[in-house]
PDB file of C-alpha atoms in Angstrom:
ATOM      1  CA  UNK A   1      93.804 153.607  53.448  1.00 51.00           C
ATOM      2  CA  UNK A   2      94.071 157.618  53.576  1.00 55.00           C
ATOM      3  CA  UNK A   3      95.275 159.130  56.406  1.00 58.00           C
ATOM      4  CA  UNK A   4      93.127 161.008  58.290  1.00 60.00           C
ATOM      5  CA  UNK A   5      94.358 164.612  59.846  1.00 64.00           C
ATOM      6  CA  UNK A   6      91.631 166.948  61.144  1.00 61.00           C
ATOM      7  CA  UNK A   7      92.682 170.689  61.122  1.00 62.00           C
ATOM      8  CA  UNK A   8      92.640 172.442  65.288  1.00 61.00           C
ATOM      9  CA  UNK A   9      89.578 173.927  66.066  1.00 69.00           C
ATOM     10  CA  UNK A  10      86.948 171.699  64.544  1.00 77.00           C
ATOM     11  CA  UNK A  11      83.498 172.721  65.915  1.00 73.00           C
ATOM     12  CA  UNK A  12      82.146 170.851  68.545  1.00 74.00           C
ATOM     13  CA  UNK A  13      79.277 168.257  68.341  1.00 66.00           C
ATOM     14  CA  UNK A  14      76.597 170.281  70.226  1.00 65.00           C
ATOM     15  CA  UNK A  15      77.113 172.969  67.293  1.00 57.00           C
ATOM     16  CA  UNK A  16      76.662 170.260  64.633  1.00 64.00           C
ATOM     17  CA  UNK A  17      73.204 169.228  63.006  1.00 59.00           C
ATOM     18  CA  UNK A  18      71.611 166.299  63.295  1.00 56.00           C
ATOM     19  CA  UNK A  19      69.198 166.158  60.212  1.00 51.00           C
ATOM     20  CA  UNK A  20      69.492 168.116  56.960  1.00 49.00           C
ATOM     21  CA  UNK A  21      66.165 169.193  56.830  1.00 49.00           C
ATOM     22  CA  UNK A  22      65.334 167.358  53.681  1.00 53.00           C
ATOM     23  CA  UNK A  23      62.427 165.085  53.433  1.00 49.00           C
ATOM     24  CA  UNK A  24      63.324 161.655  51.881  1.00 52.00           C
ATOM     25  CA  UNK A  25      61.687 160.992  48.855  1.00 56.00           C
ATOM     26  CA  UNK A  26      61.251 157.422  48.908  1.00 77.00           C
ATOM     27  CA  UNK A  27      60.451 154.742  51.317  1.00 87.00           C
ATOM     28  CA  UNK A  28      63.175 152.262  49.892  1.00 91.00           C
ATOM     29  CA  UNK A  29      66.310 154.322  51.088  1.00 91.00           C
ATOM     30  CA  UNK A  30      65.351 154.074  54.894  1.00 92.00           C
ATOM     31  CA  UNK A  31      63.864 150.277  54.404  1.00 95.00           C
ATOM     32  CA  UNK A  32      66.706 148.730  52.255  1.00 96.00           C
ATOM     33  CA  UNK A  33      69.635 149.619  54.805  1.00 97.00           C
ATOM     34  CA  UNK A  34      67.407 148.973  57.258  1.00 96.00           C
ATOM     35  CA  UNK A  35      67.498 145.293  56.389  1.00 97.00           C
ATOM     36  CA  UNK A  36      70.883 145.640  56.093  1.00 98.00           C
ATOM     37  CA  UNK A  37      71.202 146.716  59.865  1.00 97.00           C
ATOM     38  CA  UNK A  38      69.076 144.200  61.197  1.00 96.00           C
ATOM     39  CA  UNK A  39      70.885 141.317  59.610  1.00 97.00           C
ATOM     40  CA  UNK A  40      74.474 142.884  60.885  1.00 97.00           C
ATOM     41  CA  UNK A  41      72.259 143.288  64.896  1.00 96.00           C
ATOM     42  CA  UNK A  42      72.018 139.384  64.646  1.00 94.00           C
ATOM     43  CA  UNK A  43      75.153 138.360  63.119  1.00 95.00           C
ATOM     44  CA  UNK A  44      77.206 140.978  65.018  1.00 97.00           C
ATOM     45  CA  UNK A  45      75.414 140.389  68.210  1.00 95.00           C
ATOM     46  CA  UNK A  46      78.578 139.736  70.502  1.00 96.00           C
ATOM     47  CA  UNK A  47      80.625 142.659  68.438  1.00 97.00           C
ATOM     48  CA  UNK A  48      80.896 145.683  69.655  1.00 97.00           C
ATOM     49  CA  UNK A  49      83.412 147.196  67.708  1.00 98.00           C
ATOM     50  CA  UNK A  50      80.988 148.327  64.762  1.00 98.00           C
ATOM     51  CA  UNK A  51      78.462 151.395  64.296  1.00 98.00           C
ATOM     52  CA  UNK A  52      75.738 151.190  61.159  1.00 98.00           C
ATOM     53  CA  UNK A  53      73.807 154.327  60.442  1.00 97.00           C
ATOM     54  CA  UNK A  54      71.639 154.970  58.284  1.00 95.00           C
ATOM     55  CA  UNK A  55      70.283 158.335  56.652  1.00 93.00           C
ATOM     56  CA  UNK A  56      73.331 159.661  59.040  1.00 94.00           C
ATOM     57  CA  UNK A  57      75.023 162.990  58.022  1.00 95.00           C
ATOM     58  CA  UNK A  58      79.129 162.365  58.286  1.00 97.00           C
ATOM     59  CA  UNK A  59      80.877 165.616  59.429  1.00 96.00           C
ATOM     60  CA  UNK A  60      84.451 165.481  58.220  1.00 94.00           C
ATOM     61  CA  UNK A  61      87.365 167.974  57.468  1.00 91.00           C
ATOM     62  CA  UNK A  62      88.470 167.017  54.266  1.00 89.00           C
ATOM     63  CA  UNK A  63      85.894 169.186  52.512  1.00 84.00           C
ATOM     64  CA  UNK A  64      85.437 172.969  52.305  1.00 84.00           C
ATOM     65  CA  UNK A  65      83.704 173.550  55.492  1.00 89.00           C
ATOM     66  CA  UNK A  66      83.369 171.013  58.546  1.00 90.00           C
ATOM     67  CA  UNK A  67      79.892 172.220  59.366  1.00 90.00           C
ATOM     68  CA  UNK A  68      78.540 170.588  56.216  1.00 91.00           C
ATOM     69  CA  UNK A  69      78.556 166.508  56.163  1.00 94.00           C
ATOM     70  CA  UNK A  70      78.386 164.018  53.486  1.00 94.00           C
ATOM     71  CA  UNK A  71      75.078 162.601  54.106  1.00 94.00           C
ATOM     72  CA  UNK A  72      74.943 158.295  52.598  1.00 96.00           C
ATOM     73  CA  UNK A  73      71.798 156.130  52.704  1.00 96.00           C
ATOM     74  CA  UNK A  74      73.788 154.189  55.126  1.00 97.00           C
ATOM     75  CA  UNK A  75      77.106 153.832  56.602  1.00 98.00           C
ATOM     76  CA  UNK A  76      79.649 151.256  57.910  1.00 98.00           C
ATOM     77  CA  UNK A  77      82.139 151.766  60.167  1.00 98.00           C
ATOM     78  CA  UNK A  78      84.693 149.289  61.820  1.00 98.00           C
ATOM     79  CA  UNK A  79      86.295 149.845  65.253  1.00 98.00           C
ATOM     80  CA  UNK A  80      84.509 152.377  66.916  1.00 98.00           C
ATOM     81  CA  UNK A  81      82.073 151.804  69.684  1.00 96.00           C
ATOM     82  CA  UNK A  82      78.689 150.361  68.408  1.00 96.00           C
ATOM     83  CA  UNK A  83      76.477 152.603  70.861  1.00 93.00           C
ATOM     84  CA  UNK A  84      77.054 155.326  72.833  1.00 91.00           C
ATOM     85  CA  UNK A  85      75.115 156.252  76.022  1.00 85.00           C
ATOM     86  CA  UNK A  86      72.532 157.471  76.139  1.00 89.00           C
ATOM     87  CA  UNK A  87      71.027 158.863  73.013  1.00 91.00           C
ATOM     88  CA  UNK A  88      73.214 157.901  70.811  1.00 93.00           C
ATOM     89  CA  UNK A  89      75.242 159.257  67.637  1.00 94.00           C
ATOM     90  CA  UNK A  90      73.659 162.617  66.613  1.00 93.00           C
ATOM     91  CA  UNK A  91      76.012 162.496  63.285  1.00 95.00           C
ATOM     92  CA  UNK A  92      78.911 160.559  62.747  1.00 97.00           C
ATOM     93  CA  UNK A  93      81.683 162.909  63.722  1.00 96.00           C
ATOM     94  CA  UNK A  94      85.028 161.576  62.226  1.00 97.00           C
ATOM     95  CA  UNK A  95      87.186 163.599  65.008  1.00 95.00           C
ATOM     96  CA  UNK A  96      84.913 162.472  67.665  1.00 94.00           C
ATOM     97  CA  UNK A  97      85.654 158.613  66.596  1.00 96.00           C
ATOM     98  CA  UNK A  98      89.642 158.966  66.444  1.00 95.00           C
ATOM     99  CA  UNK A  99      89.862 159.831  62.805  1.00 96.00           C
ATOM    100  CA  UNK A 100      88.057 156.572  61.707  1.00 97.00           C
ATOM    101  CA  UNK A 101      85.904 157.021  58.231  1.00 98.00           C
ATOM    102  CA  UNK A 102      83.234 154.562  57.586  1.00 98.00           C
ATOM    103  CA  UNK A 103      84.860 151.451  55.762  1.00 98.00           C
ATOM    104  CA  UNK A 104      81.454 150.696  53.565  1.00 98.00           C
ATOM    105  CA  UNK A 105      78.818 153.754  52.605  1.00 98.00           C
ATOM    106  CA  UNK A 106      75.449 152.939  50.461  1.00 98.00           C
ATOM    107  CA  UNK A 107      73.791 155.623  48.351  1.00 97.00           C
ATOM    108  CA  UNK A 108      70.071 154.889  47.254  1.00 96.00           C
ATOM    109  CA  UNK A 109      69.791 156.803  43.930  1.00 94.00           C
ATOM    110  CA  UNK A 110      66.536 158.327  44.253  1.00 89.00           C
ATOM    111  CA  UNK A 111      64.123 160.048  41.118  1.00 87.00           C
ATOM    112  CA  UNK A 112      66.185 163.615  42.295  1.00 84.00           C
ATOM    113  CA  UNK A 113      69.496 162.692  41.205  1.00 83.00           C
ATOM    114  CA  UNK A 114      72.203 163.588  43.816  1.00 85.00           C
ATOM    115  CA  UNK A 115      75.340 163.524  43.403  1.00 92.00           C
ATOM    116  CA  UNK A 116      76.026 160.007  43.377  1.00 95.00           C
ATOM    117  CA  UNK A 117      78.265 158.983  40.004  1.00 96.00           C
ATOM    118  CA  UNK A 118      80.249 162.198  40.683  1.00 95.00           C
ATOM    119  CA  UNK A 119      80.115 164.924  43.534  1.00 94.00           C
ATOM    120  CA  UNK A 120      79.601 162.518  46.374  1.00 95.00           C
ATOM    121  CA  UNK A 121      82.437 159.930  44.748  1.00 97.00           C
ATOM    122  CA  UNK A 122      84.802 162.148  45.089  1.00 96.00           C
ATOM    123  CA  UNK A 123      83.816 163.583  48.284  1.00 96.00           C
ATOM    124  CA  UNK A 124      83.796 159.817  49.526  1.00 97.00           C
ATOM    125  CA  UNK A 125      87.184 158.751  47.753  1.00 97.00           C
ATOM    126  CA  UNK A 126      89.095 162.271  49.612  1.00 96.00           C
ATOM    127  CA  UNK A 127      87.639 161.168  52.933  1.00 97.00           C
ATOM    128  CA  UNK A 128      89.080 157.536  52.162  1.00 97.00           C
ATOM    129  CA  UNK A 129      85.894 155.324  52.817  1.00 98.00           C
ATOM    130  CA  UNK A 130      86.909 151.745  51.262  1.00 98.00           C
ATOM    131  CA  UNK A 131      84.087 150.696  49.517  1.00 98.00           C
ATOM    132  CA  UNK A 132      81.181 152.580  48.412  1.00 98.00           C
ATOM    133  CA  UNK A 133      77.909 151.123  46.413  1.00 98.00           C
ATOM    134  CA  UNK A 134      75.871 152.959  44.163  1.00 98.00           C
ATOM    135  CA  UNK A 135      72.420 150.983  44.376  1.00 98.00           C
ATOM    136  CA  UNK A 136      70.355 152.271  40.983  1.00 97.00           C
ATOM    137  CA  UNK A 137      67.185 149.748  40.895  1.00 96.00           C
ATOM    138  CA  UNK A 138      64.934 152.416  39.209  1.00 94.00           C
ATOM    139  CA  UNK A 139      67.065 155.182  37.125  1.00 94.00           C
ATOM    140  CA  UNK A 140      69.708 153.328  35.974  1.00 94.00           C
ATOM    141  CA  UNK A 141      68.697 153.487  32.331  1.00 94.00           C
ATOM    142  CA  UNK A 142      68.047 157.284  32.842  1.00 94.00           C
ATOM    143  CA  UNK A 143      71.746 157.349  34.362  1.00 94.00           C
ATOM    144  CA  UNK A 144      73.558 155.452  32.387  1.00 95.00           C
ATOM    145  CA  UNK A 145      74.790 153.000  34.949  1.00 96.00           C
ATOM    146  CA  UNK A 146      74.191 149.580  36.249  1.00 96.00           C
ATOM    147  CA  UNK A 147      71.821 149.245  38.644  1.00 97.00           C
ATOM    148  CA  UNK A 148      74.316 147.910  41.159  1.00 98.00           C
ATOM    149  CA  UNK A 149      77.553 149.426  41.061  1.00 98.00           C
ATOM    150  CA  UNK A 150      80.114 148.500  43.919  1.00 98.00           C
ATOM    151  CA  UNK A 151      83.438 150.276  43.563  1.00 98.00           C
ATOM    152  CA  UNK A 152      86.582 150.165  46.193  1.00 98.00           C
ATOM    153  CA  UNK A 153      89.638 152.888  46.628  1.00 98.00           C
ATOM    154  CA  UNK A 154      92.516 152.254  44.911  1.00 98.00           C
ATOM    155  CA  UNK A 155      95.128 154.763  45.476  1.00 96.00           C
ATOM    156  CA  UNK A 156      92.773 157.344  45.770  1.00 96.00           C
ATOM    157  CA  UNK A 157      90.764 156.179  42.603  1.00 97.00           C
ATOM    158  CA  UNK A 158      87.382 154.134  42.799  1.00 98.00           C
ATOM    159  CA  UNK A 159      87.868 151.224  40.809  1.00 98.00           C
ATOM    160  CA  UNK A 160      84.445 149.106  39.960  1.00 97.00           C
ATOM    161  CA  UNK A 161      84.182 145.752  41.239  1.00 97.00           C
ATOM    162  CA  UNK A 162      82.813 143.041  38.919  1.00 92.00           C
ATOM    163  CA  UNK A 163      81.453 140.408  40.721  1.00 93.00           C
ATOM    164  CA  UNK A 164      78.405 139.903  43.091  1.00 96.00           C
ATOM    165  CA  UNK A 165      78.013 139.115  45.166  1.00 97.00           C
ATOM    166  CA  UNK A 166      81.244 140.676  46.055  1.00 97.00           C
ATOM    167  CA  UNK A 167      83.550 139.379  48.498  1.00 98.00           C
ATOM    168  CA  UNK A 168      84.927 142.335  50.670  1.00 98.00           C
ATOM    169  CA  UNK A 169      87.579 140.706  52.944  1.00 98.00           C
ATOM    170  CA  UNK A 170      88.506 143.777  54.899  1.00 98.00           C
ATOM    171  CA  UNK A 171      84.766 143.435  56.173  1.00 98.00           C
ATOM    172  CA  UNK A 172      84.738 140.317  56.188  1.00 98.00           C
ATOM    173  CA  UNK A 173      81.461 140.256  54.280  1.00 98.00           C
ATOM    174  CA  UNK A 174      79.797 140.383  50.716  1.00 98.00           C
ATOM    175  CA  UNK A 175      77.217 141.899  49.510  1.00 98.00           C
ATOM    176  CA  UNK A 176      74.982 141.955  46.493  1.00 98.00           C
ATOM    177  CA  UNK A 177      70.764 141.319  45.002  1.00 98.00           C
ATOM    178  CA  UNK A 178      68.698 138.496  46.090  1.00 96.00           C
ATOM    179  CA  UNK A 179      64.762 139.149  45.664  1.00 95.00           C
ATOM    180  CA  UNK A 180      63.133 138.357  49.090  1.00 91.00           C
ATOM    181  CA  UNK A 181      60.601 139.016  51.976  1.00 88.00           C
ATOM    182  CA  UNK A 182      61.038 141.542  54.206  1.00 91.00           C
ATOM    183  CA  UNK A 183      58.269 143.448  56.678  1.00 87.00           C
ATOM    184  CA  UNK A 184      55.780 141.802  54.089  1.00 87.00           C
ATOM    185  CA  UNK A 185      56.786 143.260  51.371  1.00 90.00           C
ATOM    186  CA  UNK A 186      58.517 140.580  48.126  1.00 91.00           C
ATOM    187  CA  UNK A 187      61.354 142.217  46.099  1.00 94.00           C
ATOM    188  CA  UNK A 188      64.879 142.627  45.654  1.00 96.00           C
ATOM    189  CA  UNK A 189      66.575 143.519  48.201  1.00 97.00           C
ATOM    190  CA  UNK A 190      70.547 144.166  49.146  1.00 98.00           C
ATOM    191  CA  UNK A 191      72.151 141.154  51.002  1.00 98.00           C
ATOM    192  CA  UNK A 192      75.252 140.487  53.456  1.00 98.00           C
ATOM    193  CA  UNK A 193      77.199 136.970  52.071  1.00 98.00           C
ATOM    194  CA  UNK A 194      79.497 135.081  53.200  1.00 97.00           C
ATOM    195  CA  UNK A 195      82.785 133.645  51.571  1.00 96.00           C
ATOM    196  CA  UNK A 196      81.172 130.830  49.855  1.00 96.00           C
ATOM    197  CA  UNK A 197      78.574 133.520  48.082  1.00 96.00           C
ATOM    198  CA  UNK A 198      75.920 132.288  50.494  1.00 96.00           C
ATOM    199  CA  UNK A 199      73.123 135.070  51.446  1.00 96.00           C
ATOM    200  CA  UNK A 200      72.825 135.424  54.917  1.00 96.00           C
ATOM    201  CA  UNK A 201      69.414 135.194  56.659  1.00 92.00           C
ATOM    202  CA  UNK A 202      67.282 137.886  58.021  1.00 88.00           C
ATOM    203  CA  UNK A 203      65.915 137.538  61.339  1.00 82.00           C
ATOM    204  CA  UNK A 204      62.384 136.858  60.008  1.00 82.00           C
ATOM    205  CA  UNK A 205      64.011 134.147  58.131  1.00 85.00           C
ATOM    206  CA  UNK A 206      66.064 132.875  60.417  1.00 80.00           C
ATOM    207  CA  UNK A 207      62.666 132.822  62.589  1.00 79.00           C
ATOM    208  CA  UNK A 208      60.279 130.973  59.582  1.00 78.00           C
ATOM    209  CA  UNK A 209      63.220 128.672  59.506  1.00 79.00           C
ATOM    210  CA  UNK A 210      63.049 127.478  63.024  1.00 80.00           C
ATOM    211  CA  UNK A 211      59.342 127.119  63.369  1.00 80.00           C
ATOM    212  CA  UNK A 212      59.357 124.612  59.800  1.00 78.00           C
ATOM    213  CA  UNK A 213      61.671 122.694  61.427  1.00 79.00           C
ATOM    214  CA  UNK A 214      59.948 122.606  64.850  1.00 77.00           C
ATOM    215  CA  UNK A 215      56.657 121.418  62.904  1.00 78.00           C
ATOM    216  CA  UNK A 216      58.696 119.202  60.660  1.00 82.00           C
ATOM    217  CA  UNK A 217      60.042 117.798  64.108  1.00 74.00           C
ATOM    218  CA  UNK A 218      56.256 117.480  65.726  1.00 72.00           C
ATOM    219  CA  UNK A 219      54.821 115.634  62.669  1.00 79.00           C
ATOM    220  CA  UNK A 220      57.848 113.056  63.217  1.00 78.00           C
ATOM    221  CA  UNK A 221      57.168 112.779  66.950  1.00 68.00           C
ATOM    222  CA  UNK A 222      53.472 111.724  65.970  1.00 73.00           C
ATOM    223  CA  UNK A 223      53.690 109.275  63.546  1.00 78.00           C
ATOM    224  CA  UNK A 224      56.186 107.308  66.329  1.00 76.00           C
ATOM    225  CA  UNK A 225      53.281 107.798  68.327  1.00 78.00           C
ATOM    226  CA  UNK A 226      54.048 110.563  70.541  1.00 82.00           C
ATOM    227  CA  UNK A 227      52.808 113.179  71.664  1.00 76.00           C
ATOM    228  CA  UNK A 228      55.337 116.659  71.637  1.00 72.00           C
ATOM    229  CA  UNK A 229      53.433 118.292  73.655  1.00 71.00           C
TER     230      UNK A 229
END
């Protein structure tokens, strides 16, 4: 991991933004890490040594200027406090979380290209953030890349990562493409796994699931003759 070592007299948070005034051009960069946010609120429910932002600006001071962040589609980071009281994380402010970068960022390539395959990978490899996924589902072809392009810092290099889903054990999670249903809507979607390459549930899954086997468990009860009620 790089060593983080903020310069003296970074600019406090109330000087800071909180949005970069940009409208977001499509729907699927706030709904895909979304998903990935609600899955991590039920499977991390007991943790609270994790914060997962998404559309967050990340002020650092391994750039130019500290005033301007590195904005991701979402973020992941790993020991810090998962809320704080009351209204929450304006920005993710590396010196105001003891120097800790996010550990996982996602970047939704969009139809106005940004930065992604070059600018923002090496902003995101000098700030040290572990892994970092380059999800491409519509302009890949235009971009010359996979549509799915996971890559993790090596020595200050980001090396790409040739499996998925891919196993990354400092998270303790993998992630990767499974189509699905989510808020009504069938498609492919991005996925936490576990070990053994199984997808984990959403919530609304996890939900349907129960209620099948509730009925499957009521249609048993009657034909002994009884009544679950």
């Amino acid at each position: 991991m790089v060593s983080y070592n903020p310069p003296q007299n970074l600019p406090p948070i109330e000087e800071l933004p909180d949005s970069d005034d940009r409208p977001v051009d499509n729907e699927l960069q706030i709904i895909v890490p979304t998903l990935l946010r609600v899955i991590l609120n039920w499977l991390w429910a007991e943790r609270n040594d994790w914060f997962f932002g998404v559309n967050m600006g990340i002020f650092h001071a391994t750039g130019e200027n500290p005033r301007i962040p590195i904005i991701p589609d979402a973020l992941l980071s790993l020991g810090v406090e998962r809320t704080i009281q009351p209204f929450g994380r304006p920005s993710y402010i590396v010196w105001h979380e003891n120097g800790i970068v996010p550990i996982f960022v996602l970047e939704y390539v969009s139809r106005t290209y940004g930065g992604e395959y070059d600018k923002k990978m090496d902003d995101y490899a000098r700030l040290g953030v572990l892994y970092y996924l380059i999800y491409n589902p519509q302009y890949h072809a235009r971009d010359r890349h996979e549509s799915f392009e996971l890559y993790r810092l090596v020595e200050g290099e980001y090396v790409p990562q040739e499996s998925e889903p891919c196993w990354m054990p400092e998270i303790g999670l993998g992630i990767g493409r499974e189509v699905g249903i989510y808020a009504n809507w069938e498609r492919e979607w991005l996925y936490w796994y576990d070990q053994n390459g199984q997808r984990l549930l959403s919530p609304e899954e996890r939900f349907e699931e129960e209620r099948e086997r509730a009925e499957r468990l009521a249609e048993q009860l009657r034909s002994l003759g009884i009544d679950p009620e």
